Amino acid sequence: AFGLENSDHKLKEIQSSMSDHQFKTKLYIDGKWVEPVNGGKSIPVINPSNEQVIIHVMGGTEEDVNRAVAAARKAFEVQSGPNAWSTLDGKDRAKFLRAISKGVADKKELLARLEATDCGKPHREAELDLDDVAGCFDYYAGLAEKIDERQDNGIKIADDRFKSTVQYAPVGVVGAIIPWNYPLLMAAWKIAPALAAGCTVVLKPSEVTPITALEFAQIVHDAGVPPGVFNVVNGYGADVGGPLSRHPEVDKVAFTGSVATGSTVMREASATIKNVTLELGGKSPIVVFNDADITDAVEWIMFGIFWTNGQICSATSRLLVQEEIADRLLERLVEETKKIHVGDPFSKEDPSIGPLVNEIQHKKVLKYIDTAKKEGGKILTGGKRPNHLTSGYFIEPTVIVDVKENHTVWREEIFGPVLSVMRFRTEEEAIRLANDSSFGLAASILSKDEERNKRFVKAFRAGIVWVNCSQPAFYQCPWGGMKQSGIGRELGTYGLDNYLEVKQVTTYQVKESGKWGWYIKSKIM
Ligand code: NAD
């Protein structure tokens, strides 16, 4: 009996009837499927395409966090034997990561369908996410092996009485708190490097999309990872995320989510000086110059704001277009945007976008559009629920013009398929407008002028810069933001280093007694 019983069977129900089934899921703690200590809280998971409850998952509370952290601590401390983890060589942990990668690849279709269902993202996007999850574990298996090569490398020092080397040690117990827009991928970005490093993990999925984490726990279990190394505690933010952020036995918190929650997590974690990485929101610019190819520019603008239904932290949601091509570009953008099919994530129509993740997001995005109108913005296309969809949290892909610098839609993260547009004349103006944001996650420049592109790469205050594209993300490359978009970088070798402590080892090499001679001046013969 594990978290999601008979999920293949249940999946059929999810797709066909969408009726309200009460499944009692469990928590995965210390290698076992367990009931929450206090009976837990039943959390309804809604299919945003039809507003029906798919399933109820059991959410835990502080007591369950305590149990999971204790299990993770105990697993971390094991020094030898079949359940050792933190003391294994990287190459031995790599085998487990590869098994997890294979487990995800084998269950890709099920997991992708579940995420398309509870998250609302188009099914083919969910499939790509799952490829990335499997790839991410495989990639960090490779980096786990490379940790061994980095161990005990010498450092040149100016005193030959000593020898100094560096070791890399796992940070310890990691609390991973993740959002709903990439349920398993955001988890993978943390779990894969954490496990590669030798850490143990307590995962707190988003209460909005908690299903696939349960399937994933079973994959980790089946891969033979020792008990307590990986744990999943579903639940609400205040019930599980809060206790995890402040737990004294948690050494590091890795968080992805909103700025407001990130700030709370950082505050909670500060009492015990935890290592913290934060991947937060964004309001990223895409700057298009007169010399850009219109067709390509429109493609990347759309990819930058409509991918994942616009619910992506790095969405290039602020379009800055140079005056001369603005009219032509916007005309084409509207024409292409209108061709997008809005509908069920399993729809075969292409291109398509699905519903927003839940009612809260739907209301929030509609309110932003309303505010834009009140502040003087003009809706060029979209701006409402599509006429053909009376239920589900759908919204038409939206382009807003006549936006000013002080408008709410220009300044705040909307997290939906809503593009705000401003025009500019000069390069200086474009750079100033692009960087004028409290966020600094990503930025994009579209131009044929390579020298100009180089200038923008330097000038953008953002952790990710795209030249002549927007959004491609590769797990080999660092990911994260400047300013209020976060602290630290995930992915690549940078992501692994998040989970490694650097240990200086200095050895006194003089064998002769009494040679140091600071306090003991003369050697007694
Ligand atoms: P959120 O901040 O509401 O929730 C994120 C997670 O934090 C959830 O698991 C939630 O339950 C938990 N949480 C809530 N209150 C908490 C508390 N008091 N203590 C600890 N944990 C708590 O964010 P969301 O709505 O799930 O996701 C959307 C946000 O995530 C957007 O702002 C988006 O930009 C950001 N995001 C960033 C990245 C990135 O890589 N930078 C990626 C995806 C999403």
XYZ file of C-alpha atoms and ligand atoms in Angstrom:
569
model
C 0.000 0.000 0.000
C 1.680 3.196 -1.059
C 0.607 6.736 -1.657
C -1.467 6.474 -4.767
C -3.044 3.066 -4.998
C -3.773 1.648 -8.442
C -2.779 4.819 -10.152
C -3.010 3.366 -13.662
C -6.568 2.430 -12.997
C -7.257 5.718 -11.268
C -5.799 7.646 -14.156
C -8.526 6.289 -16.406
C -11.063 7.594 -13.940
C -9.322 10.931 -13.808
C -9.589 11.246 -17.553
C -13.054 9.883 -18.042
C -15.374 10.610 -15.182
C -13.611 13.245 -13.086
C -16.013 12.400 -10.313
C -15.193 13.117 -6.702
C -13.265 10.139 -5.420
C -11.999 10.031 -1.912
C -8.652 8.300 -2.042
C -6.697 8.260 1.138
C -3.112 8.918 0.222
C -0.280 8.641 2.709
C 2.997 10.293 3.564
C 6.309 8.705 2.652
C 8.567 8.757 5.706
C 11.563 6.580 6.601
C 10.999 4.279 3.629
C 7.374 3.544 4.557
C 3.928 4.770 3.602
C 2.398 6.153 6.774
C -0.752 7.914 7.919
C -0.347 11.479 9.232
C 0.134 11.504 13.007
C -3.006 13.452 13.825
C -5.144 11.963 11.110
C -3.997 14.766 8.810
C -5.954 17.177 6.693
C -7.789 16.112 3.578
C -6.725 18.340 0.685
C -8.915 18.365 -2.434
C -6.960 18.380 -5.695
C -8.899 20.101 -8.440
C -8.739 19.498 -12.167
C -8.577 23.090 -13.452
C -10.061 22.099 -16.819
C -13.447 21.251 -15.321
C -13.256 22.441 -11.694
C -13.927 18.902 -10.414
C -12.124 17.256 -7.522
C -9.747 14.587 -8.871
C -8.656 13.147 -5.575
C -8.115 14.086 -1.952
C -4.587 13.781 -0.635
C -3.720 13.595 3.016
C -1.728 16.531 4.253
C 0.483 16.366 7.327
C 1.232 18.794 10.134
C 4.219 19.796 12.252
C 4.321 16.375 13.951
C 4.771 14.719 10.575
C 7.523 17.160 9.652
C 9.244 16.265 12.909
C 8.991 12.587 12.072
C 10.283 13.075 8.543
C 13.180 15.292 9.639
C 14.130 12.794 12.360
C 14.167 10.026 9.737
C 16.245 12.156 7.373
C 18.694 13.034 10.190
C 19.034 9.402 11.243
C 19.641 8.349 7.624
C 22.232 11.090 7.214
C 24.180 9.939 10.272
C 24.549 6.294 9.162
C 28.284 5.828 8.638
C 28.508 2.334 7.128
C 26.563 -0.775 6.204
C 23.785 -1.306 3.651
C 21.909 1.875 4.665
C 24.884 4.239 4.386
C 24.227 7.246 2.159
C 26.108 10.422 3.090
C 29.396 8.509 3.437
C 29.141 6.651 0.128
C 31.411 7.556 -2.749
C 29.697 9.663 -5.389
C 29.952 6.796 -7.872
C 27.870 4.580 -5.565
C 25.145 7.167 -5.130
C 25.181 7.677 -8.912
C 23.765 4.177 -9.357
C 20.685 5.098 -7.325
C 20.220 8.338 -9.272
C 20.355 6.424 -12.549
C 17.766 3.973 -11.227
C 15.500 6.900 -10.310
C 16.009 8.383 -13.770
C 14.981 5.095 -15.341
C 11.995 4.785 -13.000
C 10.756 8.214 -14.086
C 11.328 7.415 -17.760
C 9.405 4.134 -17.390
C 6.442 5.913 -15.776
C 6.664 8.993 -17.982
C 3.286 8.588 -19.597
C 1.430 8.174 -16.300
C 3.260 11.055 -14.632
C 2.773 13.379 -17.610
C -0.942 12.642 -17.678
C -1.271 13.266 -13.971
C 0.539 16.610 -14.240
C -1.449 17.698 -17.280
C -4.534 16.873 -15.231
C -3.803 18.544 -11.906
C -1.685 21.404 -13.239
C -3.618 22.054 -16.453
C -0.579 22.351 -18.692
C -0.811 20.982 -22.229
C -0.061 17.265 -22.223
C 2.826 17.540 -24.653
C 4.458 20.156 -22.404
C 4.022 17.814 -19.430
C 5.733 15.051 -21.422
C 8.718 17.313 -22.064
C 8.853 18.156 -18.347
C 9.063 14.473 -17.494
C 11.865 13.933 -20.027
C 13.683 16.720 -18.219
C 13.058 15.134 -14.812
C 14.582 11.840 -15.979
C 17.435 13.702 -17.694
C 18.131 15.767 -14.593
C 18.655 12.656 -12.420
C 20.884 11.121 -15.056
C 22.912 14.331 -15.338
C 23.448 14.572 -11.567
C 24.451 10.892 -11.490
C 27.340 11.979 -13.731
C 28.183 14.884 -11.433
C 28.030 12.585 -8.368
C 30.804 10.524 -9.960
C 32.820 13.671 -10.584
C 32.673 14.631 -6.871
C 35.056 11.732 -6.232
C 37.614 13.266 -8.618
C 37.385 16.595 -6.794
C 37.994 15.103 -3.335
C 41.260 15.786 -1.512
C 42.746 18.022 -4.175
C 45.719 19.930 -2.819
C 45.977 23.696 -2.418
C 49.292 25.444 -2.918
C 50.309 27.185 0.297
C 53.446 29.094 1.268
C 54.504 26.944 4.202
C 55.872 23.509 3.492
C 55.421 22.372 7.090
C 51.733 21.994 6.236
C 49.712 20.280 3.561
C 46.249 21.612 2.738
C 43.520 19.865 0.783
C 39.815 20.348 0.196
C 37.025 17.890 0.755
C 33.397 18.248 -0.260
C 30.866 17.064 2.296
C 27.079 16.927 1.986
C 25.288 19.857 3.647
C 23.046 17.528 5.659
C 19.262 17.366 5.885
C 17.530 19.364 3.162
C 13.981 20.726 3.274
C 12.754 21.178 -0.318
C 9.631 23.317 -0.785
C 8.233 23.593 -4.275
C 5.479 25.312 -6.287
C 2.763 23.947 -8.553
C 3.810 25.077 -12.021
C 6.371 22.283 -12.578
C 5.453 19.806 -9.855
C 8.101 17.158 -10.458
C 10.634 19.212 -12.369
C 11.056 21.775 -9.586
C 11.412 18.847 -7.163
C 14.015 17.199 -9.429
C 16.110 20.377 -9.607
C 16.553 20.074 -5.843
C 16.378 16.357 -5.102
C 18.794 15.217 -7.840
C 21.743 17.430 -6.782
C 20.924 16.952 -3.078
C 21.027 13.157 -3.394
C 24.099 13.338 -5.639
C 25.871 15.316 -2.898
C 24.911 12.797 -0.182
C 22.238 14.882 1.538
C 18.971 13.480 2.804
C 15.722 15.203 1.841
C 12.250 16.050 3.078
C 10.113 17.179 0.142
C 7.067 19.377 0.621
C 5.134 19.479 -2.662
C 2.625 22.217 -3.450
C -0.806 21.439 -2.010
C -2.208 22.425 -5.425
C -0.341 19.676 -7.331
C 0.624 17.007 -4.792
C -0.083 13.836 -6.783
C 3.050 13.043 -8.775
C 5.346 13.466 -5.762
C 3.673 10.366 -4.330
C 4.319 8.348 -7.466
C 7.853 9.680 -7.438
C 8.402 8.518 -3.839
C 7.482 5.012 -4.949
C 10.047 5.276 -7.758
C 12.738 6.302 -5.247
C 11.664 3.442 -2.985
C 11.836 0.940 -5.836
C 15.288 2.258 -6.784
C 16.464 0.912 -3.407
C 17.393 4.252 -1.832
C 17.887 3.580 1.931
C 15.015 4.455 4.300
C 14.913 8.086 5.473
C 17.104 9.393 2.664
C 14.057 10.726 0.834
C 10.722 11.632 2.445
C 7.541 13.295 1.189
C 5.204 15.234 3.440
C 2.242 16.684 1.602
C 0.333 19.514 3.237
C -0.455 23.199 3.334
C 2.307 25.795 3.514
C 1.690 26.865 7.093
C 1.281 23.241 8.285
C 4.315 21.709 6.607
C 6.413 24.362 4.821
C 6.671 26.577 7.916
C 7.743 23.821 10.331
C 10.232 22.536 7.756
C 11.762 26.011 7.257
C 12.382 26.512 10.963
C 13.213 22.962 12.080
C 16.563 23.066 13.909
C 17.608 19.716 12.437
C 17.199 20.938 8.864
C 20.543 22.208 7.545
C 19.353 23.700 4.294
C 16.105 24.939 2.808
C 15.737 24.955 -0.956
C 12.660 26.928 -1.913
C 10.918 27.782 -5.166
C 7.818 29.937 -5.043
C 6.623 33.491 -4.594
C 8.606 36.394 -3.172
C 6.257 36.739 -0.184
C 6.626 33.092 0.853
C 10.348 33.112 0.086
C 10.785 36.018 2.456
C 8.901 34.131 5.202
C 10.967 30.993 4.604
C 14.196 32.993 4.821
C 13.078 34.611 8.067
C 12.100 31.272 9.608
C 15.364 29.670 8.496
C 17.481 32.509 9.835
C 16.955 31.588 13.507
C 19.196 28.561 13.086
C 21.368 30.097 10.320
C 20.329 27.619 7.682
C 21.811 27.540 4.252
C 19.019 28.905 2.019
C 18.494 29.024 -1.735
C 15.501 30.854 -3.117
C 14.085 30.725 -6.634
C 11.375 33.355 -6.709
C 9.315 35.335 -9.149
C 10.072 37.443 -12.162
C 8.887 40.157 -14.512
C 11.311 39.552 -17.302
C 11.736 41.824 -20.331
C 12.014 40.803 -23.978
C 13.560 43.590 -26.064
C 12.931 43.545 -29.817
C 14.903 45.806 -32.166
C 13.958 47.042 -35.617
C 16.386 44.640 -37.285
C 14.797 41.489 -35.799
C 13.034 39.029 -38.085
C 9.322 39.587 -37.460
C 8.266 35.935 -37.734
C 10.980 34.743 -35.350
C 10.366 37.627 -32.974
C 6.650 36.831 -32.782
C 7.425 33.144 -32.211
C 9.787 33.856 -29.297
C 7.534 36.525 -27.814
C 4.685 33.981 -27.780
C 6.884 31.181 -26.468
C 8.089 33.548 -23.771
C 4.639 34.335 -22.423
C 2.272 31.508 -23.384
C 4.428 28.432 -22.568
C 3.107 26.726 -19.403
C 0.010 28.905 -19.827
C 2.174 31.872 -18.814
C 2.665 30.383 -15.349
C 6.413 30.301 -15.491
C 8.718 32.335 -13.283
C 10.953 33.282 -16.193
C 8.097 34.354 -18.518
C 9.175 37.312 -20.626
C 6.013 39.180 -19.709
C 7.221 42.681 -20.595
C 7.661 43.285 -24.328
C 9.796 46.269 -25.271
C 9.540 46.830 -29.008
C 11.383 49.459 -31.024
C 9.111 52.111 -32.472
C 9.740 51.476 -36.177
C 8.560 47.848 -36.267
C 6.061 48.062 -33.408
C 2.874 48.323 -35.509
C 3.842 45.536 -37.912
C 5.019 43.274 -35.120
C 1.942 43.774 -32.961
C -0.368 43.149 -35.904
C 1.345 39.817 -36.579
C 1.460 38.979 -32.855
C -2.293 39.463 -32.529
C -2.930 37.422 -35.665
C -0.857 34.486 -34.371
C -2.137 34.746 -30.784
C -5.699 34.428 -32.015
C -4.815 31.104 -33.636
C -3.944 29.511 -30.276
C -6.518 26.978 -29.215
C -7.549 27.410 -25.596
C -8.842 24.179 -24.113
C -8.344 20.883 -22.365
C -4.679 19.922 -21.880
C -5.359 16.675 -23.741
C -6.759 18.509 -26.753
C -5.110 17.493 -29.995
C -5.285 21.028 -31.383
C -1.940 22.681 -31.843
C -0.839 25.195 -30.680
C -2.876 25.243 -27.547
C -2.885 26.445 -23.975
C -4.740 24.970 -21.028
C -6.420 26.452 -17.971
C -4.736 28.361 -15.177
C -3.971 26.151 -12.213
C -6.846 27.125 -9.921
C -9.628 29.556 -9.142
C -7.356 31.845 -7.121
C -4.994 32.296 -10.074
C -7.904 32.733 -12.485
C -9.425 35.510 -10.402
C -6.028 37.099 -9.817
C -5.167 37.244 -13.522
C -8.610 38.599 -14.504
C -8.211 41.262 -11.828
C -4.836 42.295 -13.258
C -6.453 42.668 -16.697
C -9.213 44.769 -15.182
C -6.661 46.946 -13.394
C -4.740 47.374 -16.646
C -7.881 48.734 -18.316
C -8.617 51.069 -15.419
C -5.074 52.416 -15.500
C -5.301 53.202 -19.226
C -3.998 50.037 -20.888
C -5.720 48.753 -24.022
C -6.472 45.059 -24.581
C -5.310 44.287 -28.102
C -6.468 40.680 -27.964
C -7.805 38.298 -25.289
C -8.527 39.615 -21.824
C -11.360 37.308 -20.804
C -12.654 33.756 -20.435
C -13.026 32.211 -23.932
C -16.666 32.173 -25.091
C -16.608 28.435 -25.857
C -15.532 27.434 -22.325
C -18.055 28.033 -19.595
C -16.249 26.063 -16.895
C -12.571 25.545 -16.102
C -10.059 28.241 -15.237
C -9.416 29.253 -18.816
C -8.334 32.630 -20.007
C -7.606 33.886 -23.496
C -3.982 34.672 -24.313
C -3.830 38.412 -23.812
C -1.794 41.297 -25.204
C -2.034 44.712 -23.546
C -0.714 47.921 -25.158
C -0.637 51.580 -24.103
C 1.017 50.390 -20.925
C 3.023 52.910 -18.895
C 5.999 52.328 -16.616
C 3.974 52.888 -13.467
C 1.109 50.559 -14.485
C 0.504 47.593 -12.207
C 0.698 45.086 -15.087
C 4.118 46.410 -16.012
C 5.489 46.122 -12.489
C 3.922 43.048 -10.863
C 4.231 39.368 -11.701
C 0.887 38.250 -13.157
C 1.666 34.536 -13.652
C -0.692 34.010 -16.557
C -0.757 34.347 -20.374
C -0.729 38.145 -20.277
C 1.815 40.224 -22.178
C 2.309 43.930 -21.469
C 3.829 46.023 -24.254
C 5.804 49.255 -24.304
C 7.588 50.945 -27.188
C 11.073 52.434 -27.089
C 13.249 54.510 -29.384
C 16.869 54.132 -28.286
C 19.096 51.441 -26.858
C 19.629 53.479 -23.673
C 15.897 53.758 -23.137
C 15.435 50.020 -23.698
C 18.109 49.104 -21.144
C 16.707 51.491 -18.584
C 13.150 50.158 -18.992
C 14.302 46.525 -19.053
C 16.231 46.845 -15.790
C 13.655 48.992 -14.026
C 12.131 46.145 -12.005
C 12.433 44.748 -8.512
C 12.971 41.356 -10.194
C 15.994 40.101 -12.106
C 15.352 36.529 -13.165
C 15.622 36.539 -16.972
C 15.901 38.920 -19.923
C 15.818 38.476 -23.659
C 17.200 40.471 -26.584
C 16.141 39.930 -30.202
C 18.371 41.638 -32.747
C 20.654 40.779 -35.674
C 23.324 43.171 -34.408
C 25.801 40.988 -32.526
C 27.665 43.906 -30.979
C 24.416 45.281 -29.597
C 23.482 41.845 -28.259
C 26.805 41.732 -26.408
C 26.080 45.125 -24.879
C 22.693 43.894 -23.668
C 24.092 40.665 -22.255
C 26.324 42.844 -20.081
C 23.732 45.473 -19.237
C 20.806 43.228 -18.276
C 20.488 42.838 -14.498
C 19.239 39.258 -14.711
C 20.485 35.777 -13.848
C 19.485 34.309 -17.213
C 19.927 36.107 -20.551
C 18.493 34.797 -23.790
C 19.817 36.088 -27.107
C 17.446 35.727 -30.059
C 15.225 33.337 -28.091
C 13.257 33.106 -24.842
C 12.774 30.323 -22.277
C 14.956 27.395 -23.334
C 16.249 25.811 -20.107
C 18.939 23.150 -19.898
C 19.803 21.339 -16.698
C 23.515 21.762 -17.443
C 23.197 25.574 -17.170
C 22.834 27.700 -14.016
C 19.324 28.902 -13.179
C 18.354 31.660 -10.770
C 17.890 35.360 -10.395
C 19.233 38.670 -9.172
C 17.431 41.180 -6.954
C 14.120 39.875 -5.566
C 14.129 36.918 -7.953
C 16.145 34.951 -5.453
C 19.386 33.852 -3.908
C 21.747 31.270 -5.375
C 21.685 29.220 -8.553
C 20.190 25.824 -9.265
C 21.193 23.349 -11.983
C 24.563 22.619 -13.511
C 27.592 22.258 -11.276
C 26.334 25.384 -9.453
C 23.264 23.419 -8.391
C 25.393 20.615 -6.976
C 27.609 23.018 -5.033
C 24.473 24.257 -3.239
C 24.372 20.914 -1.455
C 28.083 20.578 -0.679
C 29.984 22.052 2.218
C 33.604 22.851 1.516
C 35.914 21.389 4.150
C 39.491 22.601 4.509
C 41.862 19.869 5.678
C 45.265 21.060 6.863
C 47.874 18.599 8.094
C 51.030 19.459 10.045
C 53.718 17.394 8.391
C 56.709 17.897 10.659
C 57.415 14.619 12.397
C 60.136 15.899 14.752
C 58.960 16.617 18.329
C 58.974 20.205 19.718
C 59.611 21.928 16.399
C 56.645 24.314 16.441
C 57.952 26.001 19.589
C 55.482 28.860 20.254
C 54.611 28.098 23.865
C 57.072 25.368 24.553
C 60.310 27.109 23.759
C 62.905 24.539 24.644
C 62.791 20.905 24.056
C 63.268 18.834 27.252
C 65.833 16.216 26.448
P 3.886 29.984 -3.159
O 4.962 30.845 -2.617
O 2.492 30.308 -2.859
O 4.103 28.481 -2.685
C 5.304 27.781 -2.888
C 5.411 26.682 -1.855
O 5.572 27.272 -0.565
C 4.186 25.778 -1.763
O 4.600 24.453 -1.562
C 3.477 26.318 -0.535
O 2.656 25.385 0.108
C 4.651 26.686 0.337
N 4.346 27.633 1.415
C 3.290 28.479 1.531
N 3.357 29.168 2.685
C 4.482 28.769 3.311
C 5.119 29.115 4.529
N 4.595 30.019 5.353
N 6.291 28.524 4.841
C 6.850 27.624 4.012
N 6.289 27.224 2.859
C 5.121 27.795 2.508
O 4.144 29.936 -4.735
P 3.257 29.180 -5.831
O 1.999 29.960 -5.995
O 3.175 27.730 -5.539
O 4.172 29.339 -7.130
C 4.175 30.481 -7.891
C 5.388 31.326 -7.620
O 6.574 30.546 -7.763
C 5.548 32.452 -8.587
O 5.863 33.664 -7.932
C 6.713 32.033 -9.471
O 7.398 33.086 -10.059
C 7.532 31.241 -8.537
N 8.383 30.283 -9.262
C 9.716 30.545 -9.367
C 10.551 29.690 -10.078
C 12.037 29.980 -10.222
O 12.780 29.109 -10.623
N 12.485 31.165 -9.908
C 10.022 28.547 -10.671
C 8.655 28.294 -10.537
C 7.846 29.174 -9.824
